[in-house]
Coordinates of C-alpha atoms in Angstrom, one line a residue:
Chain A
M1310 CA 179.8 138.3 150.7
A1311 CA 180.1 136.2 147.6
E1312 CA 183.6 137.1 146.5
Y1313 CA 185.1 135.3 143.5
V1314 CA 188.3 133.2 143.4
Q1315 CA 190.3 134.5 140.4
G1316 CA 190.9 132.1 137.5
I1317 CA 187.9 129.8 137.9
P1318 CA 185.1 130.5 135.4
I1319 CA 181.7 131.5 136.7
M1320 CA 179.1 129.2 135.1
R1321 CA 176.8 130.9 132.5
P1322 CA 173.1 130.5 132.1
Y1323 CA 171.9 128.5 129.1
I1324 CA 170.0 130.9 127.0
D1325 CA 167.2 129.7 124.8
Q1326 CA 164.2 131.4 123.1
D1327 CA 162.1 131.3 126.2
N1328 CA 164.5 133.0 128.6
Q1329 CA 166.4 135.3 126.1
G1330 CA 164.4 138.3 127.2
Y1331 CA 165.2 137.8 130.8
W1332 CA 168.9 137.6 130.3
D1333 CA 168.9 140.4 127.7
A1334 CA 167.3 142.6 130.4
V1335 CA 169.9 141.6 133.0
K1336 CA 172.6 142.7 130.5
N1337 CA 170.9 146.1 130.5
H1338 CA 170.7 146.1 134.3
K1339 CA 167.0 145.5 134.5
L1340 CA 165.1 142.7 136.2
V1341 CA 162.1 141.6 134.2
F1342 CA 159.6 138.8 134.7
Q1343 CA 157.3 137.1 132.2
H1344 CA 153.7 138.4 132.6
C1345 CA 150.5 137.4 130.8
S1346 CA 148.6 140.5 129.8
K1347 CA 145.4 138.6 129.6
C1348 CA 145.5 136.8 133.0
D1349 CA 147.6 139.6 134.7
K1350 CA 149.8 136.9 136.2
Y1351 CA 153.5 136.4 136.5
H1352 CA 155.2 133.2 135.6
H1353 CA 158.8 132.3 136.4
P1354 CA 160.8 130.7 134.9
P1355 CA 159.5 132.0 131.6
R1356 CA 157.8 129.6 129.2
P1357 CA 156.3 129.6 125.7
M1358 CA 152.6 129.3 126.8
C1359 CA 150.7 130.9 129.7
P1360 CA 149.8 128.0 131.9
S1361 CA 146.6 129.8 133.0
C1362 CA 145.0 130.8 129.7
H1363 CA 147.1 128.8 127.2
S1364 CA 147.7 131.8 125.1
Q1365 CA 151.1 132.1 123.3
D1366 CA 150.8 135.7 122.3
T1367 CA 149.8 137.5 125.4
L1368 CA 153.2 137.0 127.2
E1369 CA 155.3 140.1 127.8
W1370 CA 158.3 141.2 129.8
K1371 CA 157.4 143.4 132.8
E1372 CA 160.0 145.2 134.7
S1373 CA 160.3 144.3 138.4
S1374 CA 160.4 146.8 141.2
G1375 CA 163.6 145.0 142.2
K1376 CA 162.5 144.8 145.8
G1377 CA 161.7 141.7 147.8
I1378 CA 162.4 139.9 151.0
I1379 CA 164.5 136.9 151.8
Y1380 CA 162.2 133.9 151.7
S1381 CA 164.8 131.3 152.5
F1382 CA 168.5 130.7 152.0
V1383 CA 171.5 128.4 152.3
M1384 CA 175.0 129.2 153.4
F1385 CA 177.9 127.3 151.8
T1386 CA 180.4 126.8 154.5
T1387 CA 182.8 124.1 153.2
N1388 CA 184.3 123.3 149.9
K1389 CA 182.5 120.0 149.7
M1390 CA 179.3 121.2 148.1
A1391 CA 180.3 124.7 147.1
Y1392 CA 181.3 125.9 143.6
P1393 CA 185.1 126.5 143.7
A1394 CA 184.9 129.9 142.0
F1395 CA 183.5 131.4 145.3
K1396 CA 185.3 132.3 148.5
L1397 CA 183.7 130.7 151.6
P1398 CA 181.4 131.3 153.2
Y1399 CA 178.8 132.5 150.7
A1400 CA 175.1 132.6 150.8
V1401 CA 172.5 131.9 148.1
V1402 CA 169.2 133.6 149.0
L1403 CA 165.8 132.9 147.7
V1404 CA 164.0 136.2 147.4
E1405 CA 160.3 136.7 147.1
M1406 CA 159.9 139.7 144.9
E1407 CA 157.1 142.2 145.2
E1408 CA 155.6 140.7 142.1
G1409 CA 155.3 137.3 143.9
V1410 CA 158.0 135.6 141.9
R1411 CA 160.8 134.0 143.8
I1412 CA 164.4 134.0 142.4
T1413 CA 167.8 133.0 143.8
A1414 CA 171.1 135.0 143.7
N1415 CA 174.1 135.8 145.9
T1416 CA 174.2 138.7 148.3
H1417 CA 176.2 142.0 148.4
E1418 CA 177.6 143.4 151.6
I1419 CA 175.4 141.3 153.9
E1420 CA 177.3 139.6 156.7
P1421 CA 176.6 135.9 157.2
D1422 CA 174.7 136.4 160.4
E1423 CA 172.5 139.1 158.9
V1424 CA 171.2 136.7 156.2
Q1425 CA 167.8 135.8 157.7
V1426 CA 164.4 135.0 156.4
G1427 CA 162.3 138.2 156.2
L1428 CA 165.3 140.6 155.5
P1429 CA 164.2 143.3 153.0
V1430 CA 166.5 143.3 150.0
E1431 CA 166.8 144.9 146.5
V1432 CA 168.5 143.9 143.3
M1433 CA 171.7 145.3 142.0
F1434 CA 173.9 144.4 139.0
E1435 CA 177.5 143.6 138.5
E1436 CA 179.8 143.3 135.5
L1437 CA 182.1 140.2 135.7
P1438 CA 185.5 140.3 134.2
D1439 CA 184.4 137.5 131.7
G1440 CA 181.9 139.9 130.2
Q1441 CA 178.7 138.5 131.7
T1442 CA 176.3 140.6 133.8
L1443 CA 174.7 139.1 136.9
Y1444 CA 172.5 140.3 139.7
R1445 CA 172.8 140.2 143.4
F1446 CA 170.7 141.3 146.4
K1447 CA 171.7 144.0 148.9
K1448 CA 169.9 145.2 152.0
R1449 CA 167.3 148.0 151.7
E1450 CA 165.1 150.0 154.1
A1451 CA 161.9 148.2 154.7
Chain B
M547 CA 147.5 126.7 141.3
L548 CA 148.1 123.6 143.4
Q549 CA 145.1 124.4 145.6
E550 CA 144.4 120.7 146.0
Y551 CA 147.8 120.4 147.6
V552 CA 147.6 123.5 149.7
D553 CA 144.2 122.3 151.1
R554 CA 145.4 118.7 151.3
K555 CA 141.9 117.6 150.6
F556 CA 142.1 116.1 147.2
R557 CA 141.6 112.3 147.4
T558 CA 141.8 112.2 151.2
D559 CA 138.2 112.9 152.2
N560 CA 136.8 111.3 149.2
R561 CA 139.1 109.2 147.1
P562 CA 137.8 108.2 143.6
P563 CA 137.4 104.4 143.6
V564 CA 139.8 102.2 141.7
D565 CA 138.2 101.7 138.4
I566 CA 140.8 99.8 136.5
N567 CA 144.4 99.0 137.4
L568 CA 146.3 96.3 135.6
I569 CA 149.2 96.4 138.0
K570 CA 147.4 96.1 141.4
D571 CA 147.9 92.6 142.8
K572 CA 149.0 91.3 139.3
V573 CA 152.7 92.1 139.2
A574 CA 155.5 91.2 141.6
I575 CA 159.2 91.7 142.3
V576 CA 160.6 88.2 142.2
G577 CA 164.4 88.5 142.3
V578 CA 166.9 91.0 143.8
G579 CA 170.6 91.3 143.4
Q580 CA 173.4 93.7 144.4
T581 CA 177.2 94.0 144.3
K582 CA 179.2 94.9 147.4
Y583 CA 178.6 98.6 148.3
T584 CA 182.0 100.3 148.5
R585 CA 183.7 103.7 148.3
D586 CA 185.9 102.7 145.5
S587 CA 184.9 99.7 143.4
G588 CA 187.9 99.7 141.1
R589 CA 185.6 98.3 138.4
D590 CA 183.6 100.0 135.7
E591 CA 179.9 100.4 135.9
L592 CA 179.1 97.8 133.2
D593 CA 181.1 95.2 135.1
L594 CA 179.2 96.1 138.3
A595 CA 175.8 96.0 136.5
C596 CA 176.5 92.5 135.1
E597 CA 177.2 91.1 138.6
A598 CA 174.1 92.6 140.1
I599 CA 171.8 91.5 137.3
K600 CA 173.2 88.0 137.3
A601 CA 172.6 87.9 141.1
A602 CA 169.0 89.0 140.6
V603 CA 168.3 86.5 137.9
D604 CA 169.7 83.7 140.0
D605 CA 167.8 84.8 143.1
A606 CA 164.6 84.6 141.1
G607 CA 165.4 81.1 139.8
L608 CA 165.3 82.4 136.2
K609 CA 167.7 82.0 133.3
M610 CA 169.4 85.0 131.7
E611 CA 167.6 84.3 128.4
D612 CA 164.2 84.7 130.2
I613 CA 164.9 88.4 130.6
D614 CA 163.2 90.4 127.8
G615 CA 163.0 93.9 129.2
F616 CA 165.2 96.6 131.0
D617 CA 164.5 99.8 132.8
T618 CA 166.7 102.4 134.5
F619 CA 167.3 106.1 135.0
T620 CA 168.3 108.5 132.2
L621 CA 171.2 109.3 134.6
D622 CA 172.6 105.8 134.1
R623 CA 175.6 105.9 131.9
L624 CA 175.6 102.4 130.6
A625 CA 174.8 101.7 127.0
L626 CA 172.0 99.2 127.0
P627 CA 173.3 97.3 123.9
M628 CA 176.6 96.7 125.7
L629 CA 174.8 95.4 128.7
I630 CA 172.8 93.0 126.5
N631 CA 175.9 91.9 124.7
S632 CA 177.6 91.1 128.0
L633 CA 174.7 89.4 129.6
G634 CA 173.9 87.3 126.6
V635 CA 170.2 88.2 126.6
P636 CA 168.9 87.1 123.1
N637 CA 166.3 89.8 122.5
V638 CA 164.9 92.8 124.4
K639 CA 161.3 93.6 123.7
F640 CA 160.9 96.5 126.2
S641 CA 163.3 99.1 127.5
G642 CA 163.0 102.5 129.1
E643 CA 164.8 105.2 130.9
I644 CA 163.2 107.7 133.3
S645 CA 164.3 111.2 134.1
G646 CA 164.1 113.1 137.3
G647 CA 167.0 111.6 139.1
G648 CA 166.3 109.8 142.4
G649 CA 162.6 110.8 142.2
A650 CA 162.2 108.0 139.7
G651 CA 163.4 105.5 142.3
C652 CA 160.0 103.7 142.1
S653 CA 158.9 105.0 138.7
V654 CA 161.2 102.5 137.1
A655 CA 159.4 99.7 139.0
M656 CA 156.1 101.1 137.9
H657 CA 157.1 101.2 134.2
A658 CA 158.5 97.7 134.3
A659 CA 155.3 96.6 136.0
A660 CA 153.2 98.3 133.4
A661 CA 155.2 96.5 130.7
V662 CA 154.6 93.0 132.1
A663 CA 151.0 93.8 133.1
T664 CA 150.2 94.7 129.5
G665 CA 152.1 91.8 128.0
Q666 CA 154.9 94.0 126.4
A667 CA 157.5 91.9 128.2
N668 CA 157.6 88.9 130.5
Y669 CA 160.5 89.5 132.8
V670 CA 161.8 93.1 133.1
C671 CA 165.1 93.7 134.8
V672 CA 165.4 97.1 136.6
Y673 CA 169.0 98.0 137.1
R674 CA 171.3 100.8 138.2
A675 CA 175.1 101.0 138.4
L676 CA 177.1 103.9 139.6
N677 CA 180.6 104.8 140.7
E678 CA 179.3 107.7 142.7
A679 CA 182.1 107.7 145.3
S680 CA 185.2 107.1 143.2
G681 CA 184.0 108.4 139.8
Q682 CA 182.1 111.4 138.6
R683 CA 179.8 112.6 141.4
Y684 CA 176.2 113.5 140.8
G685 CA 176.2 115.5 144.0
R686 CA 179.3 117.5 143.5
G687 CA 179.6 120.9 141.9
D688 CA 183.0 120.6 140.3
S689 CA 181.8 117.9 137.8
Y690 CA 178.4 119.3 137.3
A691 CA 178.6 121.4 134.2
E692 CA 179.8 118.5 132.2
Y693 CA 177.5 115.9 133.7
M694 CA 174.1 117.6 133.8
L695 CA 173.7 119.1 130.3
T696 CA 170.2 117.8 130.0
A697 CA 166.9 119.1 128.9
F698 CA 166.7 120.7 132.4
T699 CA 169.7 123.0 131.7
P700 CA 167.8 126.2 131.0
H701 CA 166.2 126.2 134.4
Y702 CA 169.6 125.6 136.1
G703 CA 170.7 128.8 134.4
Y704 CA 168.8 130.7 137.2
Q705 CA 171.0 128.8 139.8
W706 CA 174.4 127.9 138.5
P707 CA 176.0 131.4 138.0
F708 CA 175.5 132.0 141.7
G709 CA 177.7 129.1 142.8
F710 CA 174.5 127.1 143.4
V711 CA 175.2 123.9 141.7
T712 CA 174.6 121.0 144.1
P713 CA 171.5 119.1 145.2
L714 CA 172.3 119.6 148.8
G715 CA 172.1 123.4 148.3
W716 CA 168.9 123.3 146.3
A717 CA 167.2 121.1 148.9
G718 CA 168.6 123.2 151.7
V719 CA 166.6 126.1 150.5
W720 CA 163.2 124.4 150.9
G721 CA 164.5 122.6 154.0
K722 CA 165.5 125.8 155.6
R723 CA 162.0 127.3 154.9
W724 CA 160.4 124.2 156.4
M725 CA 162.6 124.5 159.5
Y726 CA 161.7 128.2 159.8
E727 CA 158.0 127.8 159.4
F728 CA 157.6 124.9 161.9
N729 CA 160.5 125.5 164.3
I730 CA 162.2 122.2 163.2
T731 CA 165.5 121.9 165.0
R732 CA 168.9 120.3 164.1
E733 CA 168.5 118.3 167.4
Q734 CA 165.3 116.8 166.0
L735 CA 166.7 116.1 162.5
G736 CA 169.7 114.3 164.1
W737 CA 167.5 111.4 165.2
W738 CA 166.8 110.5 161.6
A739 CA 170.6 110.1 161.0
V740 CA 171.2 108.3 164.3
V741 CA 168.4 105.7 163.9
L742 CA 169.4 104.9 160.3
R743 CA 173.0 104.4 161.5
E744 CA 171.7 102.0 164.2
Y745 CA 170.0 99.9 161.5
A746 CA 173.2 99.9 159.5
Q747 CA 175.0 98.2 162.5
N748 CA 173.0 95.1 161.9
N749 CA 173.5 95.1 158.1
P750 CA 176.9 93.9 157.0
D751 CA 176.3 95.2 153.5
A752 CA 176.0 98.8 154.7
I753 CA 178.9 101.1 154.1
Y754 CA 178.6 102.4 157.6
Y755 CA 178.5 98.9 159.2
G756 CA 180.7 98.9 162.2
R757 CA 180.7 102.7 162.4
P758 CA 177.9 103.7 164.8
I759 CA 177.2 107.4 165.7
T760 CA 175.6 109.0 168.7
H761 CA 173.4 112.0 168.8
D762 CA 176.3 114.0 170.1
D763 CA 178.4 112.9 167.2
Y764 CA 175.7 114.2 164.9
M765 CA 175.6 117.5 166.7
E766 CA 179.3 117.9 166.5
S767 CA 179.6 116.9 162.9
P768 CA 180.6 119.8 160.5
M769 CA 178.1 121.9 158.7
I770 CA 178.3 121.2 155.0
V771 CA 175.7 123.6 153.6
D772 CA 173.7 125.4 156.3
P773 CA 171.2 124.0 157.3
L774 CA 172.7 120.5 156.6
K775 CA 175.4 118.8 158.6
L776 CA 177.7 116.0 157.5
H777 CA 175.6 113.3 159.0
D778 CA 172.5 114.7 157.3
C779 CA 173.9 113.7 153.9
C780 CA 173.8 110.4 152.1
V781 CA 176.9 108.3 151.6
D782 CA 178.4 108.4 148.1
T783 CA 178.6 104.8 146.9
D784 CA 180.1 102.6 144.2
G785 CA 178.0 99.6 143.3
A786 CA 175.1 98.2 141.3
A787 CA 171.7 96.7 142.1
A788 CA 169.0 95.1 140.1
Y789 CA 165.6 93.4 140.5
I790 CA 163.3 91.4 138.3
I791 CA 159.6 92.1 137.8
T792 CA 157.1 89.7 136.3
T793 CA 153.4 88.8 136.7
V794 CA 152.1 87.2 139.9
E795 CA 151.0 84.2 137.8
R796 CA 154.6 83.6 136.6
A797 CA 155.9 84.3 140.0
R798 CA 154.2 81.2 141.4
D799 CA 156.7 79.0 139.6
L800 CA 159.7 80.8 140.8
K801 CA 162.1 80.5 143.8
Q802 CA 161.2 83.3 146.1
I803 CA 158.2 84.6 148.0
P804 CA 157.0 87.3 145.5
A805 CA 156.7 90.9 146.7
I806 CA 153.4 91.7 145.1
I807 CA 152.8 95.3 143.9
L808 CA 149.6 96.6 145.6
S809 CA 150.1 100.0 144.1
A810 CA 152.6 102.0 142.2
S811 CA 152.5 105.7 141.4
Q812 CA 154.4 108.7 139.9
S813 CA 153.9 112.4 140.3
S814 CA 155.3 115.5 138.6
P815 CA 153.1 118.4 139.7
I816 CA 153.2 121.9 138.1
E817 CA 156.1 124.1 138.8
Q818 CA 158.4 121.1 138.9
E819 CA 162.1 121.4 138.6
I820 CA 165.0 119.3 139.8
Q821 CA 164.9 120.3 143.5
T822 CA 164.8 124.0 142.8
V823 CA 161.0 124.0 143.3
Y824 CA 160.8 127.5 144.6
N825 CA 157.8 129.0 142.7
R826 CA 155.0 127.0 144.4
P827 CA 152.6 128.5 146.9
I828 CA 154.3 126.4 149.6
I829 CA 157.9 125.3 149.5
S830 CA 158.0 123.9 153.0
G831 CA 156.5 120.7 151.8
L832 CA 156.9 118.1 149.1
V833 CA 154.1 118.4 146.6
E834 CA 155.1 115.4 144.5
T835 CA 155.4 113.2 147.5
W836 CA 151.9 114.1 148.7
Y837 CA 150.5 113.4 145.2
H838 CA 152.2 110.1 144.7
G839 CA 151.3 109.1 148.2
Q840 CA 147.7 109.9 147.8
E841 CA 147.6 107.8 144.6
L842 CA 149.4 104.9 146.3
Y843 CA 146.8 104.9 149.1
R844 CA 143.9 105.4 146.7
V845 CA 144.8 102.4 144.5
A846 CA 145.9 100.2 147.4
E847 CA 142.7 101.2 149.3
V848 CA 144.8 101.6 152.5
D849 CA 146.1 104.5 154.6
A850 CA 149.3 105.5 156.3
K851 CA 148.2 103.6 159.5
D852 CA 148.1 100.3 157.5
I853 CA 151.8 100.5 156.3
S854 CA 154.0 98.2 158.3
V855 CA 157.4 99.5 157.2
A856 CA 158.7 102.2 154.9
Q857 CA 161.9 102.9 152.9
L858 CA 161.8 106.7 152.2
Y859 CA 164.3 108.1 149.7
D860 CA 166.6 110.2 151.9
P861 CA 169.5 111.8 150.1
Y862 CA 169.5 114.1 153.1
S863 CA 167.7 113.9 156.5
I864 CA 165.2 116.7 155.7
G865 CA 164.0 114.8 152.7
G866 CA 163.2 111.7 154.8
V867 CA 161.5 113.5 157.6
L868 CA 159.4 115.7 155.4
Q869 CA 158.1 112.6 153.6
L870 CA 156.8 111.4 157.0
E871 CA 154.5 114.4 157.0
E872 CA 153.4 114.3 153.3
L873 CA 152.7 110.6 153.5
G874 CA 150.5 111.0 156.5
F875 CA 152.6 109.2 159.1
C876 CA 152.5 112.4 161.2
E877 CA 150.8 115.8 160.9
R878 CA 152.1 118.7 158.7
G879 CA 154.9 120.5 160.5
E880 CA 155.1 117.7 163.1
G881 CA 158.0 115.8 161.5
G882 CA 160.6 117.2 163.9
K883 CA 158.6 116.2 167.0
F884 CA 157.7 112.8 165.5
I885 CA 161.3 111.7 165.2
E886 CA 162.5 113.1 168.5
G887 CA 164.3 110.4 170.4
G888 CA 163.9 108.1 167.3
D889 CA 161.5 105.6 168.7
N890 CA 158.7 106.2 166.2
I891 CA 161.0 105.1 163.3
R892 CA 162.8 102.3 165.1
I893 CA 161.9 98.7 164.5
D894 CA 159.0 98.5 166.9
G895 CA 157.9 102.1 166.4
K896 CA 154.9 103.6 164.7
I897 CA 156.6 103.4 161.3
P898 CA 160.0 101.7 161.1
C899 CA 161.9 103.6 158.4
N900 CA 164.9 102.8 156.2
T901 CA 165.6 99.6 158.0
S902 CA 168.8 98.7 155.9
G903 CA 170.3 102.1 156.9
G904 CA 168.8 104.0 154.0
L905 CA 170.7 106.3 151.7
L906 CA 172.4 107.9 154.7
S907 CA 174.0 104.8 156.1
E908 CA 173.6 101.7 153.9
A909 CA 174.3 103.1 150.4
Y910 CA 173.4 105.8 148.0
L911 CA 172.4 103.5 145.2
H912 CA 169.8 105.9 143.9
G913 CA 167.0 104.1 145.7
W914 CA 167.6 100.6 144.3
N915 CA 168.8 99.5 147.7
L916 CA 165.6 100.8 149.2
V917 CA 163.4 98.8 146.9
I918 CA 165.5 95.7 147.7
E919 CA 165.1 96.3 151.4
G920 CA 161.3 96.7 150.8
V921 CA 161.3 93.3 149.2
R922 CA 163.3 91.7 152.0
Q923 CA 160.8 93.0 154.5
I924 CA 158.1 91.2 152.6
R925 CA 160.2 88.0 152.3
G926 CA 161.1 88.2 156.0
T927 CA 164.8 88.3 155.3
S928 CA 165.8 91.8 156.4
H929 CA 168.7 92.3 158.8
N930 CA 166.3 94.4 160.7
Q931 CA 163.1 92.4 160.2
V932 CA 159.9 94.1 161.3
K933 CA 157.4 91.6 162.7
D934 CA 154.3 90.6 160.8
V935 CA 154.9 92.8 157.8
E936 CA 151.8 93.2 155.7
L937 CA 152.5 96.3 153.6
S938 CA 156.0 97.6 152.7
M939 CA 156.3 101.0 151.2
V940 CA 159.1 102.4 149.2
T941 CA 159.4 106.0 147.8
G942 CA 161.4 108.0 145.3
G943 CA 163.3 111.2 145.9
P944 CA 161.9 114.5 147.2
G945 CA 161.7 117.8 145.3
V946 CA 161.9 116.1 141.9
P947 CA 159.3 114.2 139.9
S948 CA 158.7 111.4 142.4
S949 CA 157.2 108.0 142.8
G950 CA 156.3 105.2 145.2
I951 CA 155.2 101.6 145.5
I952 CA 153.4 99.6 148.2
L953 CA 154.4 95.9 148.3
R954 CA 152.5 93.1 150.0
R955 CA 153.0 89.3 150.5

């Protein structure tokens, strides 16, 4: 699932100082989340201050296990609300990672009727022809 | 985090008393105006706005030069100076724009009310004009990149690269989780769409006037983004609408029965984004709706059972039905059962909802049409007039920084 239509650009993330570390890690095929070393809490999306202890110097990037379960999802089935660079149908899954953080992405080799809440998945990375690196989720053994 | 919401106890068992509120009972909506709602206006948005504002000023029995304040969405594309130049308003003392998209549907009324309550302006015009159907579409992915380059852009970076660029998709994720957790069915959701379409059949201004649907039509309509079908989605609209806010004291000298603001509230809880609100302990509910609802009830010193009629911002059916839960019209997770058969939200039901046809069947005018219908219910001039209306509620959009007002006679 989630195959691209050639010739239509894939939108790029807007990178700023707060999320630079996240996208730099993706470029290196790693998934990281912002973590406060003082509170031992994850925060996503990343931000300049820990909302629990208000510290601005205890925030670090911690590598994710890459494992999670599908918490919810949508399936784009018509071109009305889909982005035209994707072949239909395609799913966007919300995955609850083992760290407790939830992120969205497309799927890899999961049939539409297999996309269900509770499905165990793990992250994988792909290099796009336009030079950007993105992540997806594929099935894993529970 | 958000434990108050998770427990749903904050301000319900023991609401802090209303200490000081300069808006309550002191400010009113005194004039309303709208253009024709169409799928292709053939006119620009400035042109549409002028017509709606003139209609609202006339409706109130005011002169254009009385207007000294304006409020709208940041999403609105009009340049206020051009509007002022066209309308011939001599001087504007207060102006504002509120972010958060449709969530601000009632925030704009609250800000205008605050301005007149504190004497910053006398008559504030709250306006919105959009060629949503024929022009650049808020809800469509193909025009998104250009249109939504706002301060919220960094958070969209976690969604956009995955072909996840439309509000319907973002809301579908929390909608799907709600349906999963509480066994909400499409059959149940369909009743929201069907009843709103029934209301639209009595409202000649509604885009879907003369085009009724049955529950079978709903079930057979195509899936747009699973879990949402065609008839779950709002109707893209060209048009403009406006209303005028002033003090109750000034309202006494004007033409119409004033719709007095009993309470007005806004809410933007932590972990807020624009619909992609996925890192909250619960995503199968609407945190901002619950908060602004609790504040509405606290200030008004009323409860859900006291509300006569409600216009709930419904860009898609799930957003409308979930608000019924969060505003206390039914229990948590019971929204599906509550709307089964539709009677609870029909004109003589427990809580008549979206009596002009709402965003699904009247017009998607970013909630302005809901405020106007809320005012009509107070005046007694709705095409689907509920009997003996005492309190008329209107809300802003779900999953975004949201808002609400309660109006009374």
